[in-house]
Coordinates of N, CA, C and O and ligand atoms in Angstrom, one line a residue:
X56 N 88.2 94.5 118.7 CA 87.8 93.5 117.7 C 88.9 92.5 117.5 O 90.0 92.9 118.1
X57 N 89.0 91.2 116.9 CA 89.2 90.4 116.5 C 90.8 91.0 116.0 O 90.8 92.2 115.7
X58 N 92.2 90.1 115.7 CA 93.0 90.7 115.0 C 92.5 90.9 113.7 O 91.7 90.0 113.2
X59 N 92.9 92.2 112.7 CA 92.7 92.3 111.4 C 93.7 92.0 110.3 O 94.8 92.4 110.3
X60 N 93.1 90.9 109.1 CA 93.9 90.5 108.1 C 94.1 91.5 107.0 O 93.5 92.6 107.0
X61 N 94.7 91.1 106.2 CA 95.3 91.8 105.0 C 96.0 91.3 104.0 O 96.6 90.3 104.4
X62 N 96.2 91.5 102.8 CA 96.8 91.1 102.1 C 97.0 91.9 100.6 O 96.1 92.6 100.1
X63 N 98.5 91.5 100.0 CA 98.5 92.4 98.8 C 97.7 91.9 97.3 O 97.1 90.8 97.2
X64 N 97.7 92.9 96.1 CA 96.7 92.1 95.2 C 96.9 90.7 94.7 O 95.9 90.0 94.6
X65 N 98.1 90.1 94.4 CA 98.1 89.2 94.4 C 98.3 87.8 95.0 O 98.3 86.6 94.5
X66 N 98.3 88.3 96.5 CA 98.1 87.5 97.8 C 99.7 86.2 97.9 O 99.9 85.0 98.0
X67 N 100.4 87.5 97.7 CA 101.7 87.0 98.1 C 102.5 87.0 99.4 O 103.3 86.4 100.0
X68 N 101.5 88.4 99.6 CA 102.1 89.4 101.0 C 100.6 89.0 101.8 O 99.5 89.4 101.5
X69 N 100.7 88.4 102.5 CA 100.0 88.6 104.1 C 99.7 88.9 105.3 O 99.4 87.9 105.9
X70 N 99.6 89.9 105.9 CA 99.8 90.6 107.4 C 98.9 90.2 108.5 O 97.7 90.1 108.1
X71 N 99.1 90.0 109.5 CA 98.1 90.4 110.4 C 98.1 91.4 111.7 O 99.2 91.6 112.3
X72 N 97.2 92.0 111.9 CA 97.3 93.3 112.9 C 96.5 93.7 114.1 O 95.5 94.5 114.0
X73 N 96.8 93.3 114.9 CA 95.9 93.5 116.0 C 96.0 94.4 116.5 O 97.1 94.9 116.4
X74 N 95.1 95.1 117.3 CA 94.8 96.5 118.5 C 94.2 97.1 117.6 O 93.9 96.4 116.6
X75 N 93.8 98.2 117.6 CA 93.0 99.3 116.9 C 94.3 100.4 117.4 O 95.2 100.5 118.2
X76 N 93.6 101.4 115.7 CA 94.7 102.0 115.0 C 94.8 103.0 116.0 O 94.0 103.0 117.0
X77 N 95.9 104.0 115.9 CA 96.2 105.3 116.9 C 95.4 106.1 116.4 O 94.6 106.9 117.0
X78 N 95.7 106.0 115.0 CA 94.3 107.1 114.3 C 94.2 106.7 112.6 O 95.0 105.9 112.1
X79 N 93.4 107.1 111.9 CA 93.0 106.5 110.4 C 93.0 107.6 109.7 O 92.2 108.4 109.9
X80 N 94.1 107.9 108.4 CA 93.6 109.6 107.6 C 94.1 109.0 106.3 O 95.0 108.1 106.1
X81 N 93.2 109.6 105.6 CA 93.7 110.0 104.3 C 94.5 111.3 103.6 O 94.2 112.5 103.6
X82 N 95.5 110.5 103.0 CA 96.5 111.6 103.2 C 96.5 111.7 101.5 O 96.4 110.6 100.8
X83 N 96.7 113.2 100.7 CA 96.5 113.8 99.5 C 97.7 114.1 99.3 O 97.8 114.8 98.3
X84 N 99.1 113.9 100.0 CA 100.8 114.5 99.6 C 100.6 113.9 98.4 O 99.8 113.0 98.1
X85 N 101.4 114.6 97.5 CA 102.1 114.6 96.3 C 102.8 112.9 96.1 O 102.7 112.4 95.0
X86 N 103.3 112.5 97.0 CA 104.1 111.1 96.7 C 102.8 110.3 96.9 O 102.8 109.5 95.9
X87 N 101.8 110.1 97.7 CA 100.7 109.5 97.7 C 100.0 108.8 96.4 O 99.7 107.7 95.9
X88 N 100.0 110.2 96.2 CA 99.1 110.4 94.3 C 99.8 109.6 93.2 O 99.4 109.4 92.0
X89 N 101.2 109.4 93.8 CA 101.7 109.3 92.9 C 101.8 107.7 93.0 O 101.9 107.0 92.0
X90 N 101.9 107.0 94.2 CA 101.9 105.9 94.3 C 100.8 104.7 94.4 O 100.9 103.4 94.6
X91 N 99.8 105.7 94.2 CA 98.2 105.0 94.2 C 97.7 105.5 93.5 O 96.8 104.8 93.2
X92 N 97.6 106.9 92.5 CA 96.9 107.7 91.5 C 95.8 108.4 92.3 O 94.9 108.9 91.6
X93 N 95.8 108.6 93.7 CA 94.6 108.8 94.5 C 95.2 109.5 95.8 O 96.4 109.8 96.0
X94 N 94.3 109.8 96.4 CA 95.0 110.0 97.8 C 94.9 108.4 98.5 O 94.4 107.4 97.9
X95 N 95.3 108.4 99.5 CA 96.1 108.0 100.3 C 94.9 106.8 101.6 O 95.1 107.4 102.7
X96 N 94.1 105.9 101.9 CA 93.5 105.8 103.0 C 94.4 105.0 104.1 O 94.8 103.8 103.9
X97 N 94.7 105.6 105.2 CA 96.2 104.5 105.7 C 95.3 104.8 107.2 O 94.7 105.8 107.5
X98 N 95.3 103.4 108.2 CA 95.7 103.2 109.5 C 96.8 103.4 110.3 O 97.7 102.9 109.5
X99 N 97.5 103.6 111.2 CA 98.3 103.8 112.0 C 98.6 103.1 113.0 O 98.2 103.4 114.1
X100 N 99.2 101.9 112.9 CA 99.3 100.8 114.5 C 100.9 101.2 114.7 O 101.6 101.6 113.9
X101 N 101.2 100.8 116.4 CA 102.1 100.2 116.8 C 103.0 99.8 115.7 O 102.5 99.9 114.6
X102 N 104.1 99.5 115.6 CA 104.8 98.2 114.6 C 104.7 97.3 114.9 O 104.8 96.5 114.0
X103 N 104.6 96.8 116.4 CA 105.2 95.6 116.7 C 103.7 95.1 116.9 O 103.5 94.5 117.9
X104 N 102.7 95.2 116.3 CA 101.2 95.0 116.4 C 101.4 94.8 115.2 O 100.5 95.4 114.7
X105 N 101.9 94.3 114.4 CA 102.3 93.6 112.5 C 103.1 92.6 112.5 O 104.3 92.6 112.7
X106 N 102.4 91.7 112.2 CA 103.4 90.4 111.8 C 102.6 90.4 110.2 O 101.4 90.5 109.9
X107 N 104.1 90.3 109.3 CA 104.1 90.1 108.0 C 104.4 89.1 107.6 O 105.3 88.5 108.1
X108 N 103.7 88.3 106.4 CA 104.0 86.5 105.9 C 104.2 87.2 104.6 O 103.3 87.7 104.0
X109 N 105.8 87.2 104.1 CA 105.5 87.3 103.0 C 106.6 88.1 102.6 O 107.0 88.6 103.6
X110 N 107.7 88.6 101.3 CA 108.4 89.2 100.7 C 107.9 90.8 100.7 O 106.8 91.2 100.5
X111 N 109.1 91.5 101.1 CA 108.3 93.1 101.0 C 109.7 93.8 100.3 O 110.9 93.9 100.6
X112 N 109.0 94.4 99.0 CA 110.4 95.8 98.5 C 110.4 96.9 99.4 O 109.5 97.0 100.3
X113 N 111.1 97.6 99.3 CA 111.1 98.6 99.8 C 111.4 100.0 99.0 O 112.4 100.0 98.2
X114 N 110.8 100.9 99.2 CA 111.1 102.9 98.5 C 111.4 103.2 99.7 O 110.8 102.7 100.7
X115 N 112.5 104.4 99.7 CA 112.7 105.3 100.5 C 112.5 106.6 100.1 O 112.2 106.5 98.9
X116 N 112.4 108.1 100.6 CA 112.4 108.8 99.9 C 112.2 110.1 101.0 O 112.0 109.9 102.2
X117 N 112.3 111.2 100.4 CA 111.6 112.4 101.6 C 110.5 112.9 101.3 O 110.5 113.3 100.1
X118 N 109.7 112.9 101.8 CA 107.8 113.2 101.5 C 107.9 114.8 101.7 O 109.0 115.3 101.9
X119 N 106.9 115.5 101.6 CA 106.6 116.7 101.5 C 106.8 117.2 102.3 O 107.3 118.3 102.4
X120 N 106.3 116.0 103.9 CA 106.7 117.3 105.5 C 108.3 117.1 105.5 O 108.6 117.7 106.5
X121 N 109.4 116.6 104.9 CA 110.7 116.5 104.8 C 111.1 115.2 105.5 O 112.3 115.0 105.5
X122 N 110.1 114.1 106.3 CA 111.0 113.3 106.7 C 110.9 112.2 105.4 O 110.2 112.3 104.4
X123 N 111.9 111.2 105.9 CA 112.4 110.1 105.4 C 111.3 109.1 105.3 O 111.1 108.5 106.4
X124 N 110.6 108.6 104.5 CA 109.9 107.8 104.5 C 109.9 106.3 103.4 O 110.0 106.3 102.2
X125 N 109.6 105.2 104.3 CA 109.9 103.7 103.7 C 108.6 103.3 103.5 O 107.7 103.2 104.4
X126 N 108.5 103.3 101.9 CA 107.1 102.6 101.4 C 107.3 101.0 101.0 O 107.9 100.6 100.0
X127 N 106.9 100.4 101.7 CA 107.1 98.6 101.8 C 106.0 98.4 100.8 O 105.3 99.4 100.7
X128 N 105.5 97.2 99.6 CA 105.2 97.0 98.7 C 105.6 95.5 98.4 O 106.7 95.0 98.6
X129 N 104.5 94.9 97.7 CA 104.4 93.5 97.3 C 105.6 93.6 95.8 O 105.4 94.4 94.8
X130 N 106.6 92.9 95.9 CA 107.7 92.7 94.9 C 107.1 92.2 93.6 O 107.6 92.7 92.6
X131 N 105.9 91.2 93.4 CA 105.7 90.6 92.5 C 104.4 91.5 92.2 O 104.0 91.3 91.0
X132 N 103.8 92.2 92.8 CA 102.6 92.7 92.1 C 102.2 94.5 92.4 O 101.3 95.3 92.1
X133 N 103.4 94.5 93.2 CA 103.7 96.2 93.2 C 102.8 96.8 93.9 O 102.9 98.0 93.8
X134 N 101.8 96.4 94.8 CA 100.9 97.0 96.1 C 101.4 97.1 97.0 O 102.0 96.4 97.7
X135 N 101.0 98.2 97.2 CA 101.4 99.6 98.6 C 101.0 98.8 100.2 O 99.9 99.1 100.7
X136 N 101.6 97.9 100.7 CA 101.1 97.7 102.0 C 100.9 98.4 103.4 O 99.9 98.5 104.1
X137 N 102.7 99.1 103.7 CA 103.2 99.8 104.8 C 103.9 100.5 104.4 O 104.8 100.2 103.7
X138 N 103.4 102.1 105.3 CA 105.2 102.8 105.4 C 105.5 102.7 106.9 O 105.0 102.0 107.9
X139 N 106.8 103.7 106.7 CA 107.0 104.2 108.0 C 107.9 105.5 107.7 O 108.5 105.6 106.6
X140 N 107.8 106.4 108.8 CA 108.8 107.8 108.8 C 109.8 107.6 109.9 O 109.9 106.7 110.8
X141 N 110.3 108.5 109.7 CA 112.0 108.5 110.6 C 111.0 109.2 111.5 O 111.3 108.8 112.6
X142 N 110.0 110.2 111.5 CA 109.7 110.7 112.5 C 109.1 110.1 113.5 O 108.8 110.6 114.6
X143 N 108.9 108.7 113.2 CA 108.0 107.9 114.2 C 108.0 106.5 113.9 O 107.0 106.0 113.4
X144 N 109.1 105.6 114.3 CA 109.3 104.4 113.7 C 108.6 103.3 114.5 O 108.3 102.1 114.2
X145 N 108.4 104.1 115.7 CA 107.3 103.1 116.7 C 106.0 103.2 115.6 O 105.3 102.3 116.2
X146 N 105.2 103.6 114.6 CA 104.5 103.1 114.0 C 104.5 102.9 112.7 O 105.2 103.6 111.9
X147 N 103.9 102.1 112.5 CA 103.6 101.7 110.4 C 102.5 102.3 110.1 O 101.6 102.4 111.0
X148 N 102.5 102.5 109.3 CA 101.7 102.5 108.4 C 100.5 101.4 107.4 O 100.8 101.2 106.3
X149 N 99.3 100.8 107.8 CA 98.8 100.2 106.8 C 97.9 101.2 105.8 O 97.1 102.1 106.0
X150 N 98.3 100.5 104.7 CA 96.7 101.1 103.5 C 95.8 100.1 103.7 O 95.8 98.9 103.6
X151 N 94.7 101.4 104.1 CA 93.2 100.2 104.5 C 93.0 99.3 103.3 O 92.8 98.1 103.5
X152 N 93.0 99.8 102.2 CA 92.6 99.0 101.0 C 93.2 97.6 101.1 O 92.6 96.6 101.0
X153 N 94.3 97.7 101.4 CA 94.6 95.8 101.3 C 94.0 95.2 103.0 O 94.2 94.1 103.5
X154 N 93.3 96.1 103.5 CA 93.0 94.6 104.6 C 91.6 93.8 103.9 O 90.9 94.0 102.8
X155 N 91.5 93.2 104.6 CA 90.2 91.8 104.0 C 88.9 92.7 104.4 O 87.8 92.5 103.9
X156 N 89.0 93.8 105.6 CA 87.9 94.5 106.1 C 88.2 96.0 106.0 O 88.4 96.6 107.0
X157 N 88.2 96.6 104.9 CA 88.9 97.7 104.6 C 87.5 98.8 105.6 O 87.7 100.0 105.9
X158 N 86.4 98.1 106.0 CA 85.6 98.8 106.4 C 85.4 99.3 108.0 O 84.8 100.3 108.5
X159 N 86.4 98.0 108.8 CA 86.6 97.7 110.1 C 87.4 98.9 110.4 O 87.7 98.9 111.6
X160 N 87.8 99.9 109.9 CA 88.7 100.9 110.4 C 88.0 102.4 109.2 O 87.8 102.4 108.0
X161 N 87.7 103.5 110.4 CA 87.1 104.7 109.6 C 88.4 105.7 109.9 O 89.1 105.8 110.9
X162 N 88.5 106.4 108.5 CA 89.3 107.3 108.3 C 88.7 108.7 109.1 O 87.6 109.1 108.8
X163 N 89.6 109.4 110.2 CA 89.4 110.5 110.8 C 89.3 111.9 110.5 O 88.6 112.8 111.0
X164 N 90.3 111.9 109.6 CA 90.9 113.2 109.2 C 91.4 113.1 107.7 O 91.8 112.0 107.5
X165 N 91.7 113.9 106.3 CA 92.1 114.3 105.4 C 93.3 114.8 106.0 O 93.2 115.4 107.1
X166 N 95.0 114.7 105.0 CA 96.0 115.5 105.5 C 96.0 115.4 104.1 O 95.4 114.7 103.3
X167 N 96.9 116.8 104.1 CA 97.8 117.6 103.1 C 96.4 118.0 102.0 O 96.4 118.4 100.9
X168 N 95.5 117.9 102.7 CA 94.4 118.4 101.6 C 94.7 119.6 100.5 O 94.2 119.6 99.4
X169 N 95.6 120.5 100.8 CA 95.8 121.5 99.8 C 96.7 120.9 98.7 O 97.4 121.7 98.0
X170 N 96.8 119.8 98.5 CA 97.6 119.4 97.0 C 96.7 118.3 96.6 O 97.2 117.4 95.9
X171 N 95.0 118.0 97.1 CA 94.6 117.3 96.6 C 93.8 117.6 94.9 O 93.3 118.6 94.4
X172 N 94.0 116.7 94.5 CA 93.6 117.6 92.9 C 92.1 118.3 93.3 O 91.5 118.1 94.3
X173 N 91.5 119.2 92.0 CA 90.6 119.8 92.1 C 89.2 118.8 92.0 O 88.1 119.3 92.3
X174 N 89.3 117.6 91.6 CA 88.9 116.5 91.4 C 88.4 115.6 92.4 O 87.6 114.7 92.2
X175 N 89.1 115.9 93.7 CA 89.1 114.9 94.8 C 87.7 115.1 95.5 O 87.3 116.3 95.6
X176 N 87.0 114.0 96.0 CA 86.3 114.6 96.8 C 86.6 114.2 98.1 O 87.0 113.0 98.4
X177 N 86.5 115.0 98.8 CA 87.1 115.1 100.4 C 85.2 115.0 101.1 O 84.1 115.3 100.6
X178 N 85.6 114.4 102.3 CA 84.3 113.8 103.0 C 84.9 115.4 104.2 O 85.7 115.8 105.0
X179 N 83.5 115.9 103.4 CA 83.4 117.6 104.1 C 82.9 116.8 105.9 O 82.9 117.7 106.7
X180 N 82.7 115.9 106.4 CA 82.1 115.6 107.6 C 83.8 115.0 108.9 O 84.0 114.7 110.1
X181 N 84.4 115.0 107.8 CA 86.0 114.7 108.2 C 87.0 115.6 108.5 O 87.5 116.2 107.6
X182 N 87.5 116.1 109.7 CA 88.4 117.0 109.9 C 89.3 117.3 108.7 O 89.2 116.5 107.9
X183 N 90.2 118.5 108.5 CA 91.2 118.4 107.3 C 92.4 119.5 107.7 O 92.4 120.6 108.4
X184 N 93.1 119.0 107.2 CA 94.5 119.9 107.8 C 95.1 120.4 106.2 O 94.6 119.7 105.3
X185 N 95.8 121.2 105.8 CA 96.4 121.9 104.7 C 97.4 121.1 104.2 O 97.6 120.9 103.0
X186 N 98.4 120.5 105.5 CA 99.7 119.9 105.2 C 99.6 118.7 106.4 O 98.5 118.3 106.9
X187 N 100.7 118.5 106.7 CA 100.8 117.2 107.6 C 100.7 117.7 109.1 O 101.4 118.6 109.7
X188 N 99.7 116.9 109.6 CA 99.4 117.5 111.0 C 100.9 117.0 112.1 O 101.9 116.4 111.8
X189 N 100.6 117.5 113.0 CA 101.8 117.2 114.4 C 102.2 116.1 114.2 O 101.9 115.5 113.2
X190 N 103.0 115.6 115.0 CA 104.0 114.4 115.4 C 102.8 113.1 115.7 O 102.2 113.6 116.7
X191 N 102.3 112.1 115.6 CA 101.5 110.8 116.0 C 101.3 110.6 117.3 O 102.1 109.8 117.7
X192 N 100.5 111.2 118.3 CA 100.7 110.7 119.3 C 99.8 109.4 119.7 O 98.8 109.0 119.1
X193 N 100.3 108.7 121.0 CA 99.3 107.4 121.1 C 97.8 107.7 122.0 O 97.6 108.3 123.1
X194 N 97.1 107.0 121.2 CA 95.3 107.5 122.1 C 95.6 107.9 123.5 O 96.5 107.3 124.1
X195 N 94.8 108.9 124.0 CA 94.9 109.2 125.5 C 93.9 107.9 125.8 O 92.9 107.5 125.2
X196 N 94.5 107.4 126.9 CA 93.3 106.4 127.7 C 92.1 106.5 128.2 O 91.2 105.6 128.3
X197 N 92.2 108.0 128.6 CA 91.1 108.6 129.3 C 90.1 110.2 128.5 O 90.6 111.3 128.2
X198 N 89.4 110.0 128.4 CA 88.7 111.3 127.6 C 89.6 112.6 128.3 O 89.9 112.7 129.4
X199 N 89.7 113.1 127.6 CA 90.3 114.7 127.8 C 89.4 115.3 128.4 O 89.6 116.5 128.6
Ligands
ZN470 ZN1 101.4 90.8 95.6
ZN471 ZN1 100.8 110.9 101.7

């Protein structure tokens, strides 16, 4: 498809992102909830498949699986754009919610589902893992 736009709530921050994602999950960690009050709906590109127009803060921190992780964020209006992990700096992170087509990309899988509140509802038709699945690898080209 077409490259995909984005932008934060107050449309200070801009992105655009081309290719389709490595993979799409909603992730329920503890730092998530804490940073959206929700779990988590994030895409997975490349990095260098992101060009950003626009001022970005930055959080650092160690997430639940222990790596190091940089939560980028609109400075003037405080929305979650991208992370990234030490474990995999060849990709970012987007939250689907800020693209303009939050629909153009389907979430695959639920992670860390076991710290999602009792409250959450999880899309029973969606794979789910307990904690954070393996290392990100990039789409095989060819069906398995
Ligand atoms: Zn903003
Ligand atoms: Zn998370």
């Amino acid at each position: 498809m077409a490259d995909r736009t984005g932008q934060c709530l107050c449309g200070n921050v801009h992105y655009t992102v081309s290719g389709e994602p490595v993979t799409a999950r909603i992730c329920w960690c503890q730092t998530c909830q804490k940073i959206s009050g929700n779990g988590t709906a994030n895409a997975i590109f490349p990095s260098g498949n992101i060009k950003v127009d626009g001022p970005l803060g930055c959080y650092t921190s160690q997430a639940d699986s222990g790596n190091t992780i940089s939560r980028h964020f609109c400075p003037r209006c405080g929305c979650h754009l991208f992370a990234s992990s030490s474990a995999s700096p060849q990709f970012r992170v987007v939250r689907l919610g800020t693209l303009d087509e939050p629909s153009s990309v389907k979430p695959q899988i639920n992670i860390w589902a076991s710290s999602a509140p009792a409250w959450a509802c999880l899309d029973s038709g969606l794979k789910s893992e307990a904690k954070q699945p393996g290392p990100i690898q990039p789409k095989p080209s060819s069906p398995q």
